[in-house]
Amino acid sequence: MSFQIPRGTQDILPGEAEKWQYIEQMARDICRRYNYQEIRTPIFEHTELFLRSVGDTTDIVQKEMYTFEDRGGRSITLRPEGTAAVVRSFVENKMYGTPNQPVKLYYMGPMFRYERPQAGRFRQFVQFGVEALGSSDPAIDAEVIALAMELYHSLGLKKLKLVMNSLGDAPSRKAHRQALIDHFKGRISEFCEDCQSRLEKNPMRILDCKKDRDHELMETAPSILDYLNDESRLYFEKVQLYLTKLGIAFEVDPRLVRGLDYYNHTAFEIMSEAEGFGAITTLCGGGRYNGLVQEIGGPETPGIGFALSIERLLAALAAEGITLPVAQGIDCFIVALGEKAKDESVILVNKLRQSGMKVERDYQDRKVKAQLKAADRLESAYVAILGDEELEKQVIAIKNMATGEQTEVSLHSFVQYMKTAVESK
Ligand code: HAM
């Protein structure tokens, strides 16, 4: 019997995993500088949490969740996104009561959505996301967007487009909602079933329908920007002003609707404009969600954040032909010939490793030539050769593989010699 990986998932193999580590490290470093702290929440939560936050009319909740009953009869869902859990934890741990406001958090980890797999779309994918809770200063909206852009830029991506919209506050959305209902009502039978059921529940989601996107009523649908009240409009203008001051280019698209229900005010997506990127171009999505904390049982607290998947980030890097500078190769391979030398190499390898070097030896009982080949395959910067004869004289031969230079040093000074050599490389 042979097994295959489940559809929409992938093994990250050695060679590939180093790229992930590189990106994760870069994200952590940026979060450190922006003063966002890591939070780790469970991979599964009570299903109700997602119904409440993501919204029960969304595709995620209606079609995409991995939901099951556990042995205690509770409905459990593998997290389809990170915001709900972060907000749950924020409320549960009373982070709203800590003196350091806003609370600025980041997370990285697998999310699960039962979607039709295609390029850039997986059933298990890894999101890096940030959430800033407790501030309704438009400067934090700009900060969150700047953080996402900085990650992409520092990895070398250039062909990016930032698209923004404002979904306004509750009164603005209410007015817009009514305008949308009036606009679509008379001809809703021409739309798909999903749109029909959304007309009353959540008409804004009609604008995001993939099936009906070419319907003539879509083009003429009322724009949310025409329904923003003064407060919402001024807020949005301030976010744009800050972005401009930070030198971050953006486009305003009044038709940008996010696929989750908790948003208001600022909504944004970052797209790849690289040629050949594929049909799904959204790399990152986020926005403001004032009201969500209250929805989850906490005090009224504003919030904003984003999430991006590492899978799509890697796809964008590939589309722009960017290779990450991930360290390959090892520092030293110890070639040993003869029984005693082999025994000694066990100790020498260990000593080098303990002083910080990346070191390997032979474990396949290879002949010298094959050991040298193995060192070559591992792209070893140095090869140290120890035979019983050298051992007798308490010396070891060292070859610098880049220059071909060879030296012999005493075993006693071997570790120090290697350390200096590797550090000055
Ligand atoms: P989202 O737009 O559903 O938002 O997802 C954010 C990002 O996750 C997408 O832009 C994409 O990079 C990635 N993503 C989503 N689904 C998949 C998939 N099936 N395969 C690969 N990548 C995927 C959220 O999840 C919100 N929680 C973002 C947020 C945080 N808003 C405020 N705070």
Tab-separated table of C-alpha atoms and ligand atoms in Angstrom:
chain	number	residue	atom	x	y	z
A	1	MET	CA	0.000	0.000	0.000
A	2	SER	CA	1.303	3.467	-0.742
A	3	PHE	CA	0.062	6.746	0.620
A	4	GLN	CA	-0.259	10.132	-0.959
A	5	ILE	CA	-0.369	13.538	0.606
A	6	PRO	CA	-3.925	14.968	0.938
A	7	ARG	CA	-5.031	17.278	-1.875
A	8	GLY	CA	-4.185	20.912	-1.363
A	9	THR	CA	-1.349	20.257	1.088
A	10	GLN	CA	2.381	20.057	0.536
A	11	ASP	CA	5.561	18.705	2.061
A	12	ILE	CA	8.160	21.393	2.523
A	13	LEU	CA	11.306	19.441	1.803
A	14	PRO	CA	14.904	20.252	2.735
A	15	GLY	CA	16.176	22.847	0.278
A	16	GLU	CA	12.739	24.451	0.250
A	17	ALA	CA	12.379	24.662	4.052
A	18	GLU	CA	15.423	26.965	4.257
A	19	LYS	CA	13.535	29.538	2.199
A	20	TRP	CA	10.651	29.363	4.648
A	21	GLN	CA	13.021	29.866	7.548
A	22	TYR	CA	14.575	32.838	5.806
A	23	ILE	CA	11.192	34.487	5.247
A	24	GLU	CA	10.017	33.690	8.766
A	25	GLN	CA	13.195	35.176	10.200
A	26	MET	CA	12.765	38.301	8.096
A	27	ALA	CA	9.149	38.651	9.271
A	28	ARG	CA	10.166	38.213	12.906
A	29	ASP	CA	12.888	40.809	12.565
A	30	ILE	CA	10.506	43.345	11.040
A	31	CYS	CA	7.982	42.676	13.811
A	32	ARG	CA	10.702	43.226	16.383
A	33	ARG	CA	11.517	46.615	14.893
A	34	TYR	CA	7.848	47.630	14.658
A	35	ASN	CA	7.372	46.337	18.214
A	36	TYR	CA	4.854	43.563	17.483
A	37	GLN	CA	5.057	40.581	19.828
A	38	GLU	CA	4.411	36.991	18.902
A	39	ILE	CA	1.229	35.223	19.971
A	40	ARG	CA	0.624	31.505	19.484
A	41	THR	CA	-2.946	30.279	19.625
A	42	PRO	CA	-4.279	26.734	19.088
A	43	ILE	CA	-4.725	25.287	15.604
A	44	PHE	CA	-8.361	24.518	16.454
A	45	GLU	CA	-11.053	26.550	18.165
A	46	HIS	CA	-14.729	26.205	18.967
A	47	THR	CA	-16.650	26.452	15.678
A	48	GLU	CA	-18.873	29.162	17.111
A	49	LEU	CA	-15.914	31.558	17.281
A	50	PHE	CA	-15.614	31.616	13.483
A	51	LEU	CA	-19.359	31.872	12.913
A	52	ARG	CA	-19.346	34.930	15.140
A	53	SER	CA	-16.278	36.650	13.755
A	54	VAL	CA	-15.658	35.629	10.155
A	55	GLY	CA	-19.412	35.707	9.568
A	56	ASP	CA	-21.954	33.029	8.720
A	57	THR	CA	-22.672	34.345	5.225
A	58	THR	CA	-19.041	34.166	4.115
A	59	ASP	CA	-17.618	31.501	1.811
A	60	ILE	CA	-15.173	30.551	4.537
A	61	VAL	CA	-17.906	29.648	6.989
A	62	GLN	CA	-20.411	28.305	4.491
A	63	LYS	CA	-18.124	26.171	2.371
A	64	GLU	CA	-14.557	26.020	3.514
A	65	MET	CA	-14.186	25.099	7.154
A	66	TYR	CA	-12.757	21.852	8.430
A	67	THR	CA	-15.312	21.266	11.141
A	68	PHE	CA	-15.740	18.114	13.180
A	69	GLU	CA	-17.188	16.911	16.401
A	70	ASP	CA	-14.613	15.882	18.963
A	71	ARG	CA	-15.068	12.875	21.209
A	72	GLY	CA	-16.721	15.057	23.789
A	73	GLY	CA	-19.388	16.083	21.293
A	74	ARG	CA	-18.114	19.664	20.842
A	75	SER	CA	-18.010	21.267	17.430
A	76	ILE	CA	-14.405	22.063	16.641
A	77	THR	CA	-12.948	23.828	13.594
A	78	LEU	CA	-9.399	23.931	12.289
A	79	ARG	CA	-8.675	27.646	12.120
A	80	PRO	CA	-9.318	29.072	8.635
A	81	GLU	CA	-7.609	32.360	9.606
A	82	GLY	CA	-5.862	33.937	12.571
A	83	THR	CA	-7.734	37.081	13.566
A	84	ALA	CA	-10.625	35.355	15.342
A	85	ALA	CA	-8.334	33.407	17.645
A	86	VAL	CA	-6.150	36.410	18.399
A	87	VAL	CA	-9.203	38.440	19.350
A	88	ARG	CA	-10.543	35.548	21.431
A	89	SER	CA	-7.238	35.367	23.273
A	90	PHE	CA	-7.093	39.157	23.661
A	91	VAL	CA	-10.474	39.069	25.387
A	92	GLU	CA	-9.894	35.886	27.376
A	93	ASN	CA	-6.558	37.116	28.706
A	94	LYS	CA	-7.899	40.619	29.343
A	95	MET	CA	-5.133	42.175	27.282
A	96	TYR	CA	-7.351	45.242	26.948
A	97	GLY	CA	-6.500	45.930	30.581
A	98	THR	CA	-2.721	46.079	30.182
A	99	PRO	CA	-1.109	49.522	30.281
A	100	ASN	CA	0.709	49.074	26.975
A	101	GLN	CA	-1.930	50.002	24.429
A	102	PRO	CA	-2.329	49.324	21.609
A	103	VAL	CA	-1.569	45.625	21.944
A	104	LYS	CA	0.496	44.747	18.883
A	105	LEU	CA	0.683	41.064	18.049
A	106	TYR	CA	1.910	38.837	15.266
A	107	TYR	CA	1.507	35.169	14.421
A	108	MET	CA	2.721	32.592	11.981
A	109	GLY	CA	1.215	29.218	11.415
A	110	PRO	CA	-0.943	26.875	9.382
A	111	MET	CA	-4.531	27.728	8.442
A	112	PHE	CA	-7.046	25.386	6.857
A	113	ARG	CA	-9.671	26.035	4.199
A	114	TYR	CA	-11.478	23.469	2.127
A	115	GLU	CA	-11.036	25.315	-1.170
A	116	ARG	CA	-10.566	24.011	-4.688
A	117	PRO	CA	-6.793	23.689	-4.916
A	118	GLN	CA	-5.017	25.575	-7.682
A	119	ALA	CA	-1.803	27.549	-8.098
A	120	GLY	CA	-1.428	29.666	-4.953
A	121	ARG	CA	-4.408	28.111	-3.251
A	122	PHE	CA	-3.967	25.339	-0.723
A	123	ARG	CA	-6.114	23.603	1.842
A	124	GLN	CA	-3.378	23.981	4.407
A	125	PHE	CA	-1.337	27.165	4.084
A	126	VAL	CA	0.818	29.218	6.401
A	127	GLN	CA	-0.180	32.736	7.283
A	128	PHE	CA	1.984	35.434	8.748
A	129	GLY	CA	-0.287	38.078	10.214
A	130	VAL	CA	-0.302	41.019	12.582
A	131	GLU	CA	-3.084	42.519	14.673
A	132	ALA	CA	-2.981	45.878	16.476
A	133	LEU	CA	-5.740	46.179	19.049
A	134	GLY	CA	-6.776	49.219	21.021
A	135	SER	CA	-6.086	52.170	18.757
A	136	SER	CA	-8.181	54.042	16.243
A	137	ASP	CA	-5.372	56.309	15.156
A	138	PRO	CA	-5.119	56.208	11.345
A	139	ALA	CA	-1.345	56.134	11.857
A	140	ILE	CA	-1.623	52.525	13.004
A	141	ASP	CA	-3.470	51.616	9.802
A	142	ALA	CA	-0.552	53.077	7.886
A	143	GLU	CA	1.916	51.274	10.152
A	144	VAL	CA	0.314	47.881	9.570
A	145	ILE	CA	0.322	48.398	5.804
A	146	ALA	CA	3.909	49.656	5.891
A	147	LEU	CA	4.944	46.547	7.805
A	148	ALA	CA	3.512	44.240	5.151
A	149	MET	CA	5.094	46.268	2.356
A	150	GLU	CA	8.443	46.252	4.137
A	151	LEU	CA	8.455	42.466	4.299
A	152	TYR	CA	7.839	42.186	0.567
A	153	HIS	CA	10.376	44.872	-0.283
A	154	SER	CA	13.077	43.470	1.938
A	155	LEU	CA	12.746	40.140	0.144
A	156	GLY	CA	13.267	41.945	-3.141
A	157	LEU	CA	9.737	42.049	-4.568
A	158	LYS	CA	9.068	45.028	-6.788
A	159	LYS	CA	5.986	44.291	-8.830
A	160	LEU	CA	3.412	44.992	-6.181
A	161	LYS	CA	0.182	46.884	-6.118
A	162	LEU	CA	-1.476	48.104	-2.931
A	163	VAL	CA	-5.222	48.521	-3.298
A	164	MET	CA	-7.281	50.225	-0.645
A	165	ASN	CA	-10.871	50.953	0.133
A	166	SER	CA	-12.867	52.231	3.042
A	167	LEU	CA	-15.873	50.275	4.176
A	168	GLY	CA	-16.778	53.128	6.510
A	169	ASP	CA	-18.365	52.932	9.927
A	170	ALA	CA	-21.701	51.288	10.737
A	171	PRO	CA	-23.974	54.208	9.726
A	172	SER	CA	-22.088	54.612	6.402
A	173	ARG	CA	-22.371	50.913	5.656
A	174	LYS	CA	-26.040	50.897	6.562
A	175	ALA	CA	-26.792	53.617	4.012
A	176	HIS	CA	-24.695	51.865	1.379
A	177	ARG	CA	-26.337	48.543	2.163
A	178	GLN	CA	-29.758	49.961	1.462
A	179	ALA	CA	-28.547	51.503	-1.788
A	180	LEU	CA	-27.166	48.125	-2.864
A	181	ILE	CA	-30.404	46.330	-2.049
A	182	ASP	CA	-32.354	48.910	-4.066
A	183	HIS	CA	-29.890	48.569	-6.924
A	184	PHE	CA	-29.967	44.780	-7.229
A	185	LYS	CA	-33.451	43.916	-5.936
A	186	GLY	CA	-35.406	44.232	-9.194
A	187	ARG	CA	-33.064	41.932	-11.146
A	188	ILE	CA	-31.667	39.654	-8.443
A	189	SER	CA	-33.131	36.606	-10.204
A	190	GLU	CA	-30.453	37.098	-12.887
A	191	PHE	CA	-27.786	36.440	-10.273
A	192	CYS	CA	-26.413	33.197	-8.811
A	193	GLU	CA	-27.969	31.505	-5.802
A	194	ASP	CA	-25.297	32.802	-3.455
A	195	CYS	CA	-25.985	36.386	-4.526
A	196	GLN	CA	-29.712	35.881	-4.129
A	197	SER	CA	-29.296	34.710	-0.576
A	198	ARG	CA	-26.859	37.556	0.137
A	199	LEU	CA	-29.159	40.325	-1.053
A	200	GLU	CA	-30.791	40.780	2.326
A	201	LYS	CA	-28.128	39.292	4.560
A	202	ASN	CA	-24.986	40.895	3.192
A	203	PRO	CA	-25.453	42.679	-0.139
A	204	MET	CA	-21.870	43.995	-0.228
A	205	ARG	CA	-20.662	40.460	-0.796
A	206	ILE	CA	-22.511	40.456	-4.143
A	207	LEU	CA	-19.816	42.844	-5.410
A	208	ASP	CA	-17.266	40.128	-4.717
A	209	CYS	CA	-19.098	37.374	-6.612
A	210	LYS	CA	-16.851	35.578	-9.111
A	211	LYS	CA	-19.725	34.082	-11.125
A	212	ASP	CA	-21.637	37.300	-11.721
A	213	ARG	CA	-18.750	39.703	-11.976
A	214	ASP	CA	-19.581	40.639	-15.595
A	215	HIS	CA	-23.246	41.403	-14.972
A	216	GLU	CA	-24.028	44.965	-16.083
A	217	LEU	CA	-25.446	45.884	-12.674
A	218	MET	CA	-22.027	45.277	-11.126
A	219	GLU	CA	-20.485	48.134	-13.068
A	220	THR	CA	-23.179	50.589	-12.000
A	221	ALA	CA	-23.497	49.432	-8.392
A	222	PRO	CA	-23.398	52.247	-5.813
A	223	SER	CA	-19.906	52.920	-4.487
A	224	ILE	CA	-19.289	52.785	-0.755
A	225	LEU	CA	-17.144	55.911	-1.094
A	226	ASP	CA	-20.263	57.919	-1.938
A	227	TYR	CA	-21.886	56.784	1.294
A	228	LEU	CA	-19.083	57.498	3.758
A	229	ASN	CA	-20.082	59.977	6.431
A	230	ASP	CA	-17.670	62.783	7.289
A	231	GLU	CA	-15.975	60.870	10.076
A	232	SER	CA	-15.309	57.824	7.900
A	233	ARG	CA	-14.172	59.923	4.966
A	234	LEU	CA	-11.758	61.949	7.099
A	235	TYR	CA	-10.386	58.772	8.638
A	236	PHE	CA	-9.732	57.263	5.229
A	237	GLU	CA	-8.103	60.482	4.006
A	238	LYS	CA	-5.760	60.487	6.984
A	239	VAL	CA	-4.675	56.896	6.326
A	240	GLN	CA	-3.943	57.847	2.714
A	241	LEU	CA	-2.049	60.935	3.806
A	242	TYR	CA	0.187	58.892	6.106
A	243	LEU	CA	0.861	56.320	3.399
A	244	THR	CA	1.816	59.089	1.013
A	245	LYS	CA	4.156	60.549	3.623
A	246	LEU	CA	5.745	57.119	3.999
A	247	GLY	CA	6.259	56.942	0.234
A	248	ILE	CA	3.919	53.980	-0.162
A	249	ALA	CA	2.017	54.088	-3.435
A	250	PHE	CA	-1.570	52.823	-3.489
A	251	GLU	CA	-4.720	52.777	-5.531
A	252	VAL	CA	-8.200	53.305	-4.186
A	253	ASP	CA	-10.658	50.734	-5.465
A	254	PRO	CA	-14.200	51.322	-4.204
A	255	ARG	CA	-15.080	47.803	-5.306
A	256	LEU	CA	-12.566	46.114	-3.037
A	257	VAL	CA	-14.629	43.918	-0.761
A	258	ARG	CA	-12.930	41.532	1.608
A	259	GLY	CA	-14.191	37.998	2.061
A	260	LEU	CA	-14.676	38.246	5.818
A	261	ASP	CA	-17.484	40.054	7.610
A	262	TYR	CA	-15.653	41.798	10.407
A	263	TYR	CA	-14.212	44.688	8.419
A	264	ASN	CA	-14.999	48.389	8.551
A	265	HIS	CA	-13.093	51.544	7.607
A	266	THR	CA	-9.736	50.633	6.033
A	267	ALA	CA	-9.615	47.523	3.851
A	268	PHE	CA	-6.613	46.673	1.714
A	269	GLU	CA	-4.992	44.031	-0.414
A	270	ILE	CA	-1.524	43.740	-1.850
A	271	MET	CA	-1.345	42.105	-5.268
A	272	SER	CA	1.491	40.780	-7.352
A	273	GLU	CA	1.745	42.325	-10.776
A	274	ALA	CA	4.487	39.970	-11.914
A	275	GLU	CA	3.871	38.449	-15.290
A	276	GLY	CA	2.853	34.827	-15.207
A	277	PHE	CA	1.881	34.949	-11.569
A	278	GLY	CA	-1.338	33.082	-12.206
A	279	ALA	CA	-4.987	33.816	-11.681
A	280	ILE	CA	-4.860	34.507	-7.970
A	281	THR	CA	-2.843	37.657	-7.497
A	282	THR	CA	-3.690	38.655	-3.942
A	283	LEU	CA	-0.658	38.219	-1.738
A	284	CYS	CA	-1.942	39.876	1.404
A	285	GLY	CA	-5.258	41.081	2.771
A	286	GLY	CA	-6.264	43.037	5.802
A	287	GLY	CA	-8.248	45.805	7.304
A	288	ARG	CA	-9.835	47.387	10.312
A	289	TYR	CA	-12.312	45.512	12.471
A	290	ASN	CA	-13.629	47.880	15.131
A	291	GLY	CA	-16.446	46.040	16.859
A	292	LEU	CA	-15.034	42.537	16.601
A	293	VAL	CA	-13.649	42.511	20.141
A	294	GLN	CA	-17.084	43.402	21.430
A	295	GLU	CA	-18.649	40.719	19.243
A	296	ILE	CA	-16.363	38.173	20.934
A	297	GLY	CA	-17.387	39.369	24.396
A	298	GLY	CA	-14.806	42.035	25.216
A	299	PRO	CA	-15.092	45.776	25.718
A	300	GLU	CA	-15.402	48.053	22.704
A	301	THR	CA	-11.900	48.009	21.207
A	302	PRO	CA	-10.765	49.022	17.743
A	303	GLY	CA	-8.457	46.735	15.786
A	304	ILE	CA	-6.624	46.392	12.514
A	305	GLY	CA	-4.386	43.762	10.953
A	306	PHE	CA	-3.459	41.761	7.914
A	307	ALA	CA	-2.440	38.269	6.934
A	308	LEU	CA	-0.391	36.946	4.063
A	309	SER	CA	0.533	33.444	3.110
A	310	ILE	CA	4.096	32.292	2.735
A	311	GLU	CA	2.988	30.081	-0.172
A	312	ARG	CA	1.870	33.063	-2.246
A	313	LEU	CA	4.897	35.071	-1.173
A	314	LEU	CA	7.153	32.300	-2.491
A	315	ALA	CA	5.140	32.188	-5.713
A	316	ALA	CA	5.610	35.946	-6.138
A	317	LEU	CA	9.360	35.592	-5.564
A	318	ALA	CA	9.508	32.864	-8.200
A	319	ALA	CA	7.475	34.968	-10.638
A	320	GLU	CA	9.918	37.854	-10.219
A	321	GLY	CA	12.883	35.499	-10.557
A	322	ILE	CA	14.196	36.252	-7.068
A	323	THR	CA	16.352	33.690	-5.305
A	324	LEU	CA	16.716	34.112	-1.582
A	325	PRO	CA	20.242	34.224	-0.158
A	326	VAL	CA	19.803	31.081	1.892
A	327	ALA	CA	23.051	29.727	3.249
A	328	GLN	CA	24.071	26.540	1.573
A	329	GLY	CA	27.090	24.420	2.084
A	330	ILE	CA	28.940	23.488	5.229
A	331	ASP	CA	32.041	24.876	6.869
A	332	CYS	CA	34.122	21.749	7.138
A	333	PHE	CA	34.060	18.065	6.223
A	334	ILE	CA	36.418	15.816	8.105
A	335	VAL	CA	37.771	13.020	5.966
A	336	ALA	CA	39.165	10.213	8.074
A	337	LEU	CA	41.186	7.216	6.923
A	338	GLY	CA	41.962	4.380	9.222
A	339	GLU	CA	40.210	3.136	12.298
A	340	LYS	CA	41.923	5.342	14.844
A	341	ALA	CA	41.493	8.446	12.702
A	342	LYS	CA	37.805	7.688	12.339
A	343	ASP	CA	37.447	7.396	16.098
A	344	GLU	CA	39.274	10.697	16.532
A	345	SER	CA	37.082	12.387	13.897
A	346	VAL	CA	34.001	11.716	16.023
A	347	ILE	CA	35.526	13.937	18.681
A	348	LEU	CA	36.862	16.560	16.284
A	349	VAL	CA	33.524	16.972	14.521
A	350	ASN	CA	31.889	17.480	17.868
A	351	LYS	CA	34.437	20.092	18.952
A	352	LEU	CA	33.994	22.114	15.770
A	353	ARG	CA	30.223	21.987	16.086
A	354	GLN	CA	30.381	23.135	19.663
A	355	SER	CA	32.359	26.148	18.606
A	356	GLY	CA	29.630	27.116	16.145
A	357	MET	CA	30.671	25.579	12.851
A	358	LYS	CA	28.548	23.540	10.471
A	359	VAL	CA	30.457	20.298	10.155
A	360	GLU	CA	30.026	16.837	8.686
A	361	ARG	CA	31.893	13.543	8.494
A	362	ASP	CA	31.377	10.251	6.725
A	363	TYR	CA	28.916	7.733	8.145
A	364	GLN	CA	28.827	5.357	5.172
A	365	ASP	CA	32.275	3.792	5.577
A	366	ARG	CA	33.350	5.384	2.296
A	367	LYS	CA	36.825	5.280	0.775
A	368	VAL	CA	38.830	8.527	0.813
A	369	LYS	CA	37.873	9.456	-2.745
A	370	ALA	CA	34.190	8.966	-2.043
A	371	GLN	CA	34.511	10.976	1.170
A	372	LEU	CA	36.042	13.835	-0.802
A	373	LYS	CA	33.180	13.632	-3.265
A	374	ALA	CA	30.681	13.750	-0.421
A	375	ALA	CA	32.443	16.878	0.896
A	376	ASP	CA	32.135	18.372	-2.564
A	377	ARG	CA	28.426	17.607	-2.798
A	378	LEU	CA	27.879	19.308	0.545
A	379	GLU	CA	29.750	22.362	-0.771
A	380	SER	CA	32.161	22.260	2.123
A	381	ALA	CA	34.339	25.355	2.418
A	382	TYR	CA	37.156	23.340	4.015
A	383	VAL	CA	38.113	19.697	4.041
A	384	ALA	CA	40.210	18.416	6.916
A	385	ILE	CA	42.014	15.134	6.297
A	386	LEU	CA	43.090	12.916	9.117
A	387	GLY	CA	44.917	9.614	8.578
A	388	ASP	CA	46.424	7.322	11.188
A	389	GLU	CA	49.812	8.742	10.164
A	390	GLU	CA	48.746	12.327	10.860
A	391	LEU	CA	47.196	11.173	14.081
A	392	GLU	CA	50.528	9.694	15.087
A	393	LYS	CA	52.166	13.100	14.502
A	394	GLN	CA	49.189	14.875	16.121
A	395	VAL	CA	48.532	16.994	13.027
A	396	ILE	CA	45.693	17.380	10.528
A	397	ALA	CA	45.730	18.523	6.875
A	398	ILE	CA	43.343	21.283	5.896
A	399	LYS	CA	42.339	22.235	2.392
A	400	ASN	CA	40.632	25.480	1.524
A	401	MET	CA	38.281	24.359	-1.245
A	402	ALA	CA	37.890	27.820	-2.748
A	403	THR	CA	41.616	28.511	-3.205
A	404	GLY	CA	42.985	24.983	-3.227
A	405	GLU	CA	45.474	26.068	-0.559
A	406	GLN	CA	46.631	23.320	1.810
A	407	THR	CA	48.120	23.518	5.286
A	408	GLU	CA	48.890	21.242	8.131
A	409	VAL	CA	48.112	22.323	11.686
A	410	SER	CA	48.590	20.631	15.001
A	411	LEU	CA	45.500	18.823	16.303
A	412	HIS	CA	45.843	20.941	19.376
A	413	SER	CA	45.224	24.192	17.438
A	414	PHE	CA	42.784	22.697	14.886
A	415	VAL	CA	39.556	24.116	16.344
A	416	GLN	CA	41.007	27.605	16.778
A	417	TYR	CA	42.498	27.534	13.276
A	418	MET	CA	39.183	26.495	11.715
A	419	LYS	CA	37.265	29.083	13.680
A	420	THR	CA	39.482	31.909	12.468
A	421	ALA	CA	39.423	30.584	8.906
A	422	VAL	CA	35.637	30.248	8.790
A	423	GLU	CA	35.010	33.617	10.413
A	424	SER	CA	37.287	35.433	7.986
A	425	LYS	CA	35.652	33.707	5.001
B	1	HAM	P1	-7.795	36.555	3.921
B	1	HAM	O1	-7.894	37.564	2.827
B	1	HAM	O2	-8.838	35.535	3.999
B	1	HAM	O3	-7.724	37.393	5.266
B	1	HAM	O4	-6.411	35.850	3.823
B	1	HAM	C1	-5.210	36.590	3.888
B	1	HAM	C2	-4.163	35.992	2.986
B	1	HAM	O5	-4.008	34.601	3.256
B	1	HAM	C3	-4.489	36.025	1.497
B	1	HAM	O6	-4.197	37.280	0.938
B	1	HAM	C4	-3.538	34.958	0.980
B	1	HAM	O7	-2.205	35.428	0.920
B	1	HAM	C5	-3.599	33.929	2.082
B	1	HAM	N1	-4.532	32.847	1.755
B	1	HAM	C6	-5.856	32.788	1.984
B	1	HAM	N2	-6.357	31.623	1.563
B	1	HAM	C7	-5.325	30.921	1.044
B	1	HAM	C8	-5.183	29.624	0.455
B	1	HAM	N3	-6.233	28.806	0.330
B	1	HAM	N4	-3.962	29.229	0.031
B	1	HAM	C9	-2.895	30.044	0.175
B	1	HAM	N5	-2.965	31.262	0.721
B	1	HAM	C10	-4.153	31.706	1.163
B	1	HAM	C11	-7.583	36.845	6.501
B	1	HAM	O8	-7.308	35.687	6.705
B	1	HAM	C12	-7.688	37.854	7.608
B	1	HAM	N6	-7.592	37.148	8.900
B	1	HAM	C13	-6.620	38.900	7.477
B	1	HAM	C14	-6.663	39.921	8.568
B	1	HAM	C15	-5.922	39.956	9.674
B	1	HAM	N7	-7.488	40.943	8.617
B	1	HAM	C16	-7.293	41.614	9.727
B	1	HAM	N8	-6.343	41.009	10.389
